[in-house]
Coordinates of C-alpha atoms in Angstrom, one line a residue:
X58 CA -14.7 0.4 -17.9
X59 CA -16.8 3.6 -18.4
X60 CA -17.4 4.6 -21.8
X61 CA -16.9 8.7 -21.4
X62 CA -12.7 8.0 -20.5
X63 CA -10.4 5.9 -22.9
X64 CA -7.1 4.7 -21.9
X65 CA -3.6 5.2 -23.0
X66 CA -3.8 3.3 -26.8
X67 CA 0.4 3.3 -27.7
X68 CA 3.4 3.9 -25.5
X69 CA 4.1 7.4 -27.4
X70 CA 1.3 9.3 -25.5
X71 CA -0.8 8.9 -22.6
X72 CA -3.9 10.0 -21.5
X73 CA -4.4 11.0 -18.0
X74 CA -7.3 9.5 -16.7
X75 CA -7.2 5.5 -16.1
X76 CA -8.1 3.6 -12.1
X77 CA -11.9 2.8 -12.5
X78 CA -13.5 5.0 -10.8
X79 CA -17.3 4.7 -9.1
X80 CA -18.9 7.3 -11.7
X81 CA -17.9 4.6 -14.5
X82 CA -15.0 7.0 -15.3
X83 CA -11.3 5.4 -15.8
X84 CA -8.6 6.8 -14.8
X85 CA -4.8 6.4 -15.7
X86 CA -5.1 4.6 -12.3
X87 CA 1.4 -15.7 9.1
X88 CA 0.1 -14.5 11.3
X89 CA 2.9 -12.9 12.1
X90 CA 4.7 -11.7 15.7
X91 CA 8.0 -10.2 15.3
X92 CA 11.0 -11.9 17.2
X93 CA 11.6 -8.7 19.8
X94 CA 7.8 -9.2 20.8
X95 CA 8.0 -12.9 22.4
X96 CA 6.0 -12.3 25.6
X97 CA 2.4 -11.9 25.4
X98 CA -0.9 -10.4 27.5
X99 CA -4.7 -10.5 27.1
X100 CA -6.4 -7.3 26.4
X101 CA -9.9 -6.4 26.6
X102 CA -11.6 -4.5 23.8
X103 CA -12.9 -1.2 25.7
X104 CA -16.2 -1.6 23.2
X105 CA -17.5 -5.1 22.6
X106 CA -15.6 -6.5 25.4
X107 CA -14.1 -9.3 23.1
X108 CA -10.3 -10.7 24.7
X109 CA -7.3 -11.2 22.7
X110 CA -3.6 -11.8 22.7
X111 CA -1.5 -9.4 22.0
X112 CA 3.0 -8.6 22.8
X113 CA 3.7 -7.2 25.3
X114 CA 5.3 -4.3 24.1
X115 CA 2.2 -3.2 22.0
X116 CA 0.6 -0.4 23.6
X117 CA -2.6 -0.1 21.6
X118 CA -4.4 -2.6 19.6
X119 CA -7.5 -2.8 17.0
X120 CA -10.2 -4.7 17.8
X121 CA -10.8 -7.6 14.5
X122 CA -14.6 -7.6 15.5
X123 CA -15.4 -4.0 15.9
X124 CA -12.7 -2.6 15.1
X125 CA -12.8 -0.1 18.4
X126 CA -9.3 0.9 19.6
X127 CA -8.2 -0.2 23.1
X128 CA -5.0 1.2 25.1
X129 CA -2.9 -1.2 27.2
X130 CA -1.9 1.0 30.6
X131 CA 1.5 -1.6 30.8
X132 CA 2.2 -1.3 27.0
X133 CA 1.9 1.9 26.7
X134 CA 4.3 2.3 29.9
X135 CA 6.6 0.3 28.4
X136 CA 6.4 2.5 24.8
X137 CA 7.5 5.6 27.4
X138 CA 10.4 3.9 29.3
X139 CA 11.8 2.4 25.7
X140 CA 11.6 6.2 24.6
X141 CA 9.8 4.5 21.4
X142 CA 7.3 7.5 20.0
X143 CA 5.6 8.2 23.6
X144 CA 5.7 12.1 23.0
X145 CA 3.4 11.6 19.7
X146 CA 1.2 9.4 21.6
X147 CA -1.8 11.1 20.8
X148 CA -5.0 10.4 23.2
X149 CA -7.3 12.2 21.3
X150 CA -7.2 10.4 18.2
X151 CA -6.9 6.9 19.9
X152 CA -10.8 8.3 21.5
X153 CA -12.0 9.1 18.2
X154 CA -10.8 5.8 17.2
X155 CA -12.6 3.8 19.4
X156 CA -16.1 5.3 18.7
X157 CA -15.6 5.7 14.9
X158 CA -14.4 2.7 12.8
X159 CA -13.5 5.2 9.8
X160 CA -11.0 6.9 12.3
X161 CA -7.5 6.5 12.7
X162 CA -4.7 7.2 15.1
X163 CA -2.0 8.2 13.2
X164 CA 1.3 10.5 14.8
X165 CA 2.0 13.7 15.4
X166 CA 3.9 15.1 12.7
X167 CA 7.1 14.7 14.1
X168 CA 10.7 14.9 12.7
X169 CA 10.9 11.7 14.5
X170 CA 9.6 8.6 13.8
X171 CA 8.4 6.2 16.6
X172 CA 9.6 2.4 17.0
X173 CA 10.7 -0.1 14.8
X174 CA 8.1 -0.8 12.9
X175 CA 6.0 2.4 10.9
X176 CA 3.9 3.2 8.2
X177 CA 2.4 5.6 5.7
X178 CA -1.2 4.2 4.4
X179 CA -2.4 7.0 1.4
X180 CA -5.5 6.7 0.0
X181 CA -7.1 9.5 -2.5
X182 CA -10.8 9.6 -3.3
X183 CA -10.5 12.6 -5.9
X184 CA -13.7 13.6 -3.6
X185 CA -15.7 16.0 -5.8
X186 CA -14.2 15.2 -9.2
X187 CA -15.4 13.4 -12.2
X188 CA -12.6 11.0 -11.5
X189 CA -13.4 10.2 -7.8
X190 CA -12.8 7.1 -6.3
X191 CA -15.1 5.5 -3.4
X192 CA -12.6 2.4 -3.0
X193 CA -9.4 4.1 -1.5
X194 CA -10.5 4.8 2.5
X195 CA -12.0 1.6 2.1
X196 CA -8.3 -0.4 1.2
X197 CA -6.8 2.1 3.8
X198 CA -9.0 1.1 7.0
X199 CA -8.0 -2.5 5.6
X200 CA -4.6 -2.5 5.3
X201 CA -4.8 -0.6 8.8
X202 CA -5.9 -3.4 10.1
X203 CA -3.6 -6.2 8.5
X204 CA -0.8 -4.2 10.0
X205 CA -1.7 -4.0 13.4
X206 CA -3.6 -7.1 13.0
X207 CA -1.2 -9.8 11.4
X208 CA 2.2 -7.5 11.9
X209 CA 1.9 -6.4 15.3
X210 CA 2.5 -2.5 13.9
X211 CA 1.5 -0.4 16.9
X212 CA -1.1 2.0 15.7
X213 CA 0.7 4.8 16.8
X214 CA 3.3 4.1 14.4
X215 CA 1.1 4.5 10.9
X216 CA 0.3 7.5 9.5
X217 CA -2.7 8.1 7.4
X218 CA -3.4 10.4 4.8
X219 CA -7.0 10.8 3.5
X220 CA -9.1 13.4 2.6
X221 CA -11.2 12.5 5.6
X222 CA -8.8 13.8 7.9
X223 CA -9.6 16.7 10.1
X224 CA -5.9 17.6 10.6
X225 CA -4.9 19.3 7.1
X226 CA -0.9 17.7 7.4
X227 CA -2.9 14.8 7.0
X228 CA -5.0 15.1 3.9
X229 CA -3.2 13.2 0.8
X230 CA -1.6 16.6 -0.8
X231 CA 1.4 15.9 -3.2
X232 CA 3.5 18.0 -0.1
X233 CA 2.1 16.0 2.8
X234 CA 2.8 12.8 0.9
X235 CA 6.4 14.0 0.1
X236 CA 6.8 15.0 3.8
X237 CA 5.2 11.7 4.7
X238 CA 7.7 9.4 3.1
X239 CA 10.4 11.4 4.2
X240 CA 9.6 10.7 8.0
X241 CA 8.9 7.2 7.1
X242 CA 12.7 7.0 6.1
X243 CA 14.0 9.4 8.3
X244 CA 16.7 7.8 10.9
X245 CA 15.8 4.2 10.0
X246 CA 18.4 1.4 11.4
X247 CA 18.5 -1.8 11.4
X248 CA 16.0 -3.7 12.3
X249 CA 13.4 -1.4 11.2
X250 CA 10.3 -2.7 8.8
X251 CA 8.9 0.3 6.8
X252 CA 5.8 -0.1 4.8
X253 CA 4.0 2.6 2.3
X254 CA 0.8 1.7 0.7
X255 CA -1.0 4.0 -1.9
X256 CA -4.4 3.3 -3.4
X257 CA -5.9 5.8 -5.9
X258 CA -4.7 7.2 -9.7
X259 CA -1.5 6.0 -11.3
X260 CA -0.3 7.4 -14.3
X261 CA 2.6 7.4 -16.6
X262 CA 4.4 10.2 -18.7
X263 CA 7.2 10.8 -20.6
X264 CA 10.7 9.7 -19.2
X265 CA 13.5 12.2 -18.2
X266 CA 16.7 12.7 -19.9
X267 CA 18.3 9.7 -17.9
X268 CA 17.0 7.2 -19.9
X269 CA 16.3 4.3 -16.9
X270 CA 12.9 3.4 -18.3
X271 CA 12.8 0.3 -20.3
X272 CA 10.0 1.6 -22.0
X273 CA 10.7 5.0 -22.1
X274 CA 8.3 6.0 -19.3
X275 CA 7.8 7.5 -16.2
X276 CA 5.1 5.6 -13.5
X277 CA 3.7 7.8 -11.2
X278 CA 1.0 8.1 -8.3
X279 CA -1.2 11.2 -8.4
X280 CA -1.7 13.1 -4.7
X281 CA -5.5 14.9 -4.9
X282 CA -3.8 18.3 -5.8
X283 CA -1.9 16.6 -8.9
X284 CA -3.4 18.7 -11.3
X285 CA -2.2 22.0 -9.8
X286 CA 1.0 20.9 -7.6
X287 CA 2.4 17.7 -10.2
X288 CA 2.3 13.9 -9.9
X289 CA 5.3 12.3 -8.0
X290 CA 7.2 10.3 -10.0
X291 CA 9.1 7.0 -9.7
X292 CA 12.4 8.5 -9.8
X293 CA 11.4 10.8 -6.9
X294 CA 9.8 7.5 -4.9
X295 CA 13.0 5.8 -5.4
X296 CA 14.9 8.9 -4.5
X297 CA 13.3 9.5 -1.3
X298 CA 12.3 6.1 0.2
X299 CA 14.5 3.2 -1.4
X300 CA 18.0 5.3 -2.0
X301 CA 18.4 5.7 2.0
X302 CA 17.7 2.4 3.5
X303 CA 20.3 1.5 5.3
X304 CA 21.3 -2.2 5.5
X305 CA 19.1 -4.0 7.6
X306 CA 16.1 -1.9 6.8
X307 CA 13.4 -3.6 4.9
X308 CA 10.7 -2.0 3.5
X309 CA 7.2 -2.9 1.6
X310 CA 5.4 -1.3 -0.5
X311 CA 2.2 -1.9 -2.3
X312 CA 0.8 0.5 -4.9
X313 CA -2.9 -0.3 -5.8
X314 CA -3.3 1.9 -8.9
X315 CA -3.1 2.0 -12.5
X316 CA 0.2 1.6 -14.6
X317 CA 2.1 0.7 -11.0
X318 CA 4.3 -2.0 -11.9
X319 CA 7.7 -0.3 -11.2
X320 CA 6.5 2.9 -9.3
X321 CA 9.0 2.4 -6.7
X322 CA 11.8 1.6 -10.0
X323 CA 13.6 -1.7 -8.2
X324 CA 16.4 -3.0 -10.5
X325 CA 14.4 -6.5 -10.5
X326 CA 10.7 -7.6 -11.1
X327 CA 9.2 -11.5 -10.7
X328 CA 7.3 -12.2 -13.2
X329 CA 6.0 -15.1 -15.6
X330 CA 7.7 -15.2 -18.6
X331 CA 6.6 -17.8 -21.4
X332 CA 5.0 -19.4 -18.4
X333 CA 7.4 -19.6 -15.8
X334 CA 7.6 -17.7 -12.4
X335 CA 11.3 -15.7 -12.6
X336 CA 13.2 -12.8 -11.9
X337 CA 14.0 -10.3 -14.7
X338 CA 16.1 -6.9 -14.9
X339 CA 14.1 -3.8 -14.7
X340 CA 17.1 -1.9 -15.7
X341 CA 17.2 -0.5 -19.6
X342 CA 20.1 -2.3 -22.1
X343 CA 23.6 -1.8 -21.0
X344 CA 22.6 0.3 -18.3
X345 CA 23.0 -0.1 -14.4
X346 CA 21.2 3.4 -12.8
X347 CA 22.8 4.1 -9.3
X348 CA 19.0 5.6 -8.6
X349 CA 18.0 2.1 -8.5
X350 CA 20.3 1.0 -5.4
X351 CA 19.4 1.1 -2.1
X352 CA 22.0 2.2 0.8
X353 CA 22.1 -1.7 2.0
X354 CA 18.6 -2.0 2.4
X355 CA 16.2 -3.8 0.9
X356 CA 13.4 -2.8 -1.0
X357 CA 10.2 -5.2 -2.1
X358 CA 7.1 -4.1 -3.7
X359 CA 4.1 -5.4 -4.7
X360 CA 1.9 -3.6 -7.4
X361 CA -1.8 -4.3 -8.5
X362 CA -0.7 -4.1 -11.9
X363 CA 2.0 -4.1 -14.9
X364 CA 3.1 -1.1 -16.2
X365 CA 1.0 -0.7 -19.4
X366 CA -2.0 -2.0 -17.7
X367 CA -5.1 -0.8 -15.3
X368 CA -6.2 -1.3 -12.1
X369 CA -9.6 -2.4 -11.4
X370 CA -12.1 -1.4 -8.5
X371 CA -15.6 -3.2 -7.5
X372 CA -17.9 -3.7 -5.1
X373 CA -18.1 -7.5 -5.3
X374 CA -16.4 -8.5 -2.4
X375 CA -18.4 -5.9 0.4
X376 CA -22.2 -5.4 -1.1
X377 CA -22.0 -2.0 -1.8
X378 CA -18.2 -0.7 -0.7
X379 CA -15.9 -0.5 -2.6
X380 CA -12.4 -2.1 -3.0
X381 CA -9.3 -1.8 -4.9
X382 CA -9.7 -6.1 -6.1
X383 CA -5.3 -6.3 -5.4
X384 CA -5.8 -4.5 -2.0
X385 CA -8.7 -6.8 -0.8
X386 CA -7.0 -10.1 -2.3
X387 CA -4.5 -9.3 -0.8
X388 CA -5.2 -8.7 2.3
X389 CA -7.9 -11.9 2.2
X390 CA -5.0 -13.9 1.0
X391 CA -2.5 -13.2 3.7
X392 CA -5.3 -13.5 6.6
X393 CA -6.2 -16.9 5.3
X394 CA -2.9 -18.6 5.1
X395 CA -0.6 -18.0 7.9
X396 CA 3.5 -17.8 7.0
X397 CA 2.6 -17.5 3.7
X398 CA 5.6 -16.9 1.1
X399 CA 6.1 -13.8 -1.5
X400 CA 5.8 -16.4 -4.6
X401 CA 2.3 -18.1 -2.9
X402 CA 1.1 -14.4 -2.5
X403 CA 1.7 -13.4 -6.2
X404 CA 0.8 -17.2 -7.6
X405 CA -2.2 -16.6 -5.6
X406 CA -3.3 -13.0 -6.4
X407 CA -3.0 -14.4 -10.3
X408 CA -5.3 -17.5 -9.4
X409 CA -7.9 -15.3 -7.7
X410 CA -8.2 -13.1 -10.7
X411 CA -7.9 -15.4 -13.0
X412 CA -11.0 -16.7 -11.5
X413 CA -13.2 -14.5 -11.5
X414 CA -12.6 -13.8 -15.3
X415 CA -13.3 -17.4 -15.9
X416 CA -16.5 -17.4 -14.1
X417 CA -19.8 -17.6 -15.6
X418 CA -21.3 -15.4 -13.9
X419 CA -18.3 -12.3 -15.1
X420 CA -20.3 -11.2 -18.1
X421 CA -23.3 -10.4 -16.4
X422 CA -23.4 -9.6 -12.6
X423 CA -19.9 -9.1 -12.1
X424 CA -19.0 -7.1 -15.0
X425 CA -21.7 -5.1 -14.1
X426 CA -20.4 -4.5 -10.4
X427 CA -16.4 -4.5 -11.9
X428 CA -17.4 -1.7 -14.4
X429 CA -14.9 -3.4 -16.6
X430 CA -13.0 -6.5 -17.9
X431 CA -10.3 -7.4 -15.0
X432 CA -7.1 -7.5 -17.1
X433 CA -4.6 -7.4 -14.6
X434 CA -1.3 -8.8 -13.4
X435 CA -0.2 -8.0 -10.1
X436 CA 3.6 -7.2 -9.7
X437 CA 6.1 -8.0 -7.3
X438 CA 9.6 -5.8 -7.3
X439 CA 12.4 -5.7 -5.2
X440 CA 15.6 -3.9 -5.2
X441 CA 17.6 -7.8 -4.9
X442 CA 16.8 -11.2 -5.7
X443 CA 16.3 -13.2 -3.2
X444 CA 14.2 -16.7 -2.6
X445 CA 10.6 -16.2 -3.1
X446 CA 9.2 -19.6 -2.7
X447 CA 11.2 -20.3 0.9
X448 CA 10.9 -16.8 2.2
X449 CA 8.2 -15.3 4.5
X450 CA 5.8 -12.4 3.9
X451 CA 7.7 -9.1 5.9

């Protein structure tokens, strides 16, 4: 960690800057094919020519090799006559896609969402502040990919929100990311899979008047304009994406940031405790908050750290990009083993980290290109218990 920014030292203050950031600043920061897609086609890459399998009812698809965009004419007929999104079908972006890696096709903005399957990828880079992070368009373009990739989410169906974005509804504003999780929510039924990810600055502040934080604070995730428009807390996550998920709507989320153990505030966390994987209550003693319910649904979310600690990034794993380490295991994690399970995910996430402290080599080279120790303990939450060593990821 960089020596000019300290983090939080006791749980009566905080200090607000803590993710590692690439200045040396810190700041407080299966494959899988869903049951409705059974049938399947070959589709040509439009750039490097490569062939691949895909559903039928996927109408665009992102090339694992080059990572060009190619449009299926018979998927994306099929999208129009299922009336799933085709009106925010948007050509332009899917062309800018396919000759710029760094490009994404995300909706229209659109009081409707499209299909049964969407997403809101956020990534902040703090571009042109002392805090600034390189790592966060980086974890974005991946997780991108995993979607489409390993959970057959057509592309059309994720929005993105960097600051790279030409169209300003898209650029990671505390408003557009508000906005953003509202139509990720809006009309879902059953059936649906939602999935939010954040990667940039997590902090934490004082609790509210309601008392529902076991340690009397507030986590929160900080848009680019945080310092002039507010952070967004947990309470007003929970409020606006967990509290109206109807019941059979299922939604993910993973926060890589600092102090994100219980952004999304789920009534139960897995954990180990005095060395054994289990579930614990998240609620405060003798209290049951209604905020922490979800409208049937269910809620799971996996978080890069604990609550009181910090997120790391590094360029280890890409020569010199950089990565959010809980976005990049994870992502490496779920590629590698097919069908994996939520408890193998988190077991494994802890092994890999655990790892690289133990290595020899973490004192010189890698500390250097970690910028600090890695003390962290990735999360998982969810709004019910349920079997984490027999059920699948999503």
């Amino acid at each position: 960690m960089g020596d000019r920014l300290k983090a939080r030292k006791s749980k009566s203050s905080y200090f607000p800057f803590t993710r590692n950031s690439t200045d040396g600043a810190c700041f407080d920061h299966h494959k899988f094919l869903s049951s409705k897609h059974t049938m399947e086609k070959e589709l040509a890459c439009i750039r490097c020519k490569r062939k691949f399998v895909v559903p039928t009812k996927i109408g665009t698809y992102r090339c694992c090799e080059c990572q060009g965009v190619s449009k299926s004419i018979s998927g994306y007929k099929q999208l129009r006559e299922n009336s799933l999104g085709a009106k925010f079908f948007n050509q332009d972006q899917l062309h800018n896609a396919s000759t710029n890696a760094t490009s994404f096709s995300s909706p229209l903005l659109s009081t409707t969402p499209t299909g049964n399957k969407r997403a809101v990828l956020c990534g902040v880079s703090y571009s042109r502040r002392r805090y600034r992070l390189k790592g966060t368009v980086n974890d974005v373009v991946n997780m991108n990919s995993l979607l489409v990739e390993n959970f057959a989410f057509p592309i059309q169906s994720i929005r993105v929100l960097t600051e790279e974005q030409k169209d300003p509804n898209l650029i990671p504003t505390r408003r557009n990311i508000v906005e953003s999780l509202k139509w990720l929510v809006k009309d879902c039924q059953s059936g649906d899979s939602l999935v939010f990810y954040f990667s940039g600055h997590g902090m934490q502040q004082l609790a509210d008047d309601k008392e529902d934080e076991i340690d009397g604070l507030d986590e929160t995730i900080c848009p680019v304009d945080f310092i002039r428009e507010g952070m967004i807390t947990d309470n007003e996550i929970n409020s606006t994406i967990v509290e109206p998920l109807k019941n059979g709507v299922k939604l993910h989320a993973i926060i890589d940031a600092c102090h994100s153990g219980t952004t999304l505030d789920l009534m139960h966390v897995y954990k180990k405790d005095n060395g054994n994987w289990k579930w614990m209550n998240n609620n405060p003693p003798g209290t049951e908050p209604v905020t922490k319910r979800t409208n049937g649904g269910t809620a799971i979310c996996f978080s890069a750290c604990e609550d009181s600690q910090l997120a790391a990034d590094t360029a280890a794993f890409g020569g010199k990009e950089m990565n959010g380490v809980m976005t990049y295991l994870l992502a490496k994690i779920i590629r590698e083993h097919s069908g994996i399970t939520y408890a193998s995910l988190l077991e494994k996430l802890h092994e890999d980290i655990a790892k690289i402290q133990r290595s020899k080599h973490f004192s010189g080279f890698l500390r250097r290109i970690f910028h600090r120790r890695i003390d962290q303990d990735p999360l998982l939450s969810a709004s019910e218990k349920f079997d984490v060593r027999t059920r699948i990821l999503f």
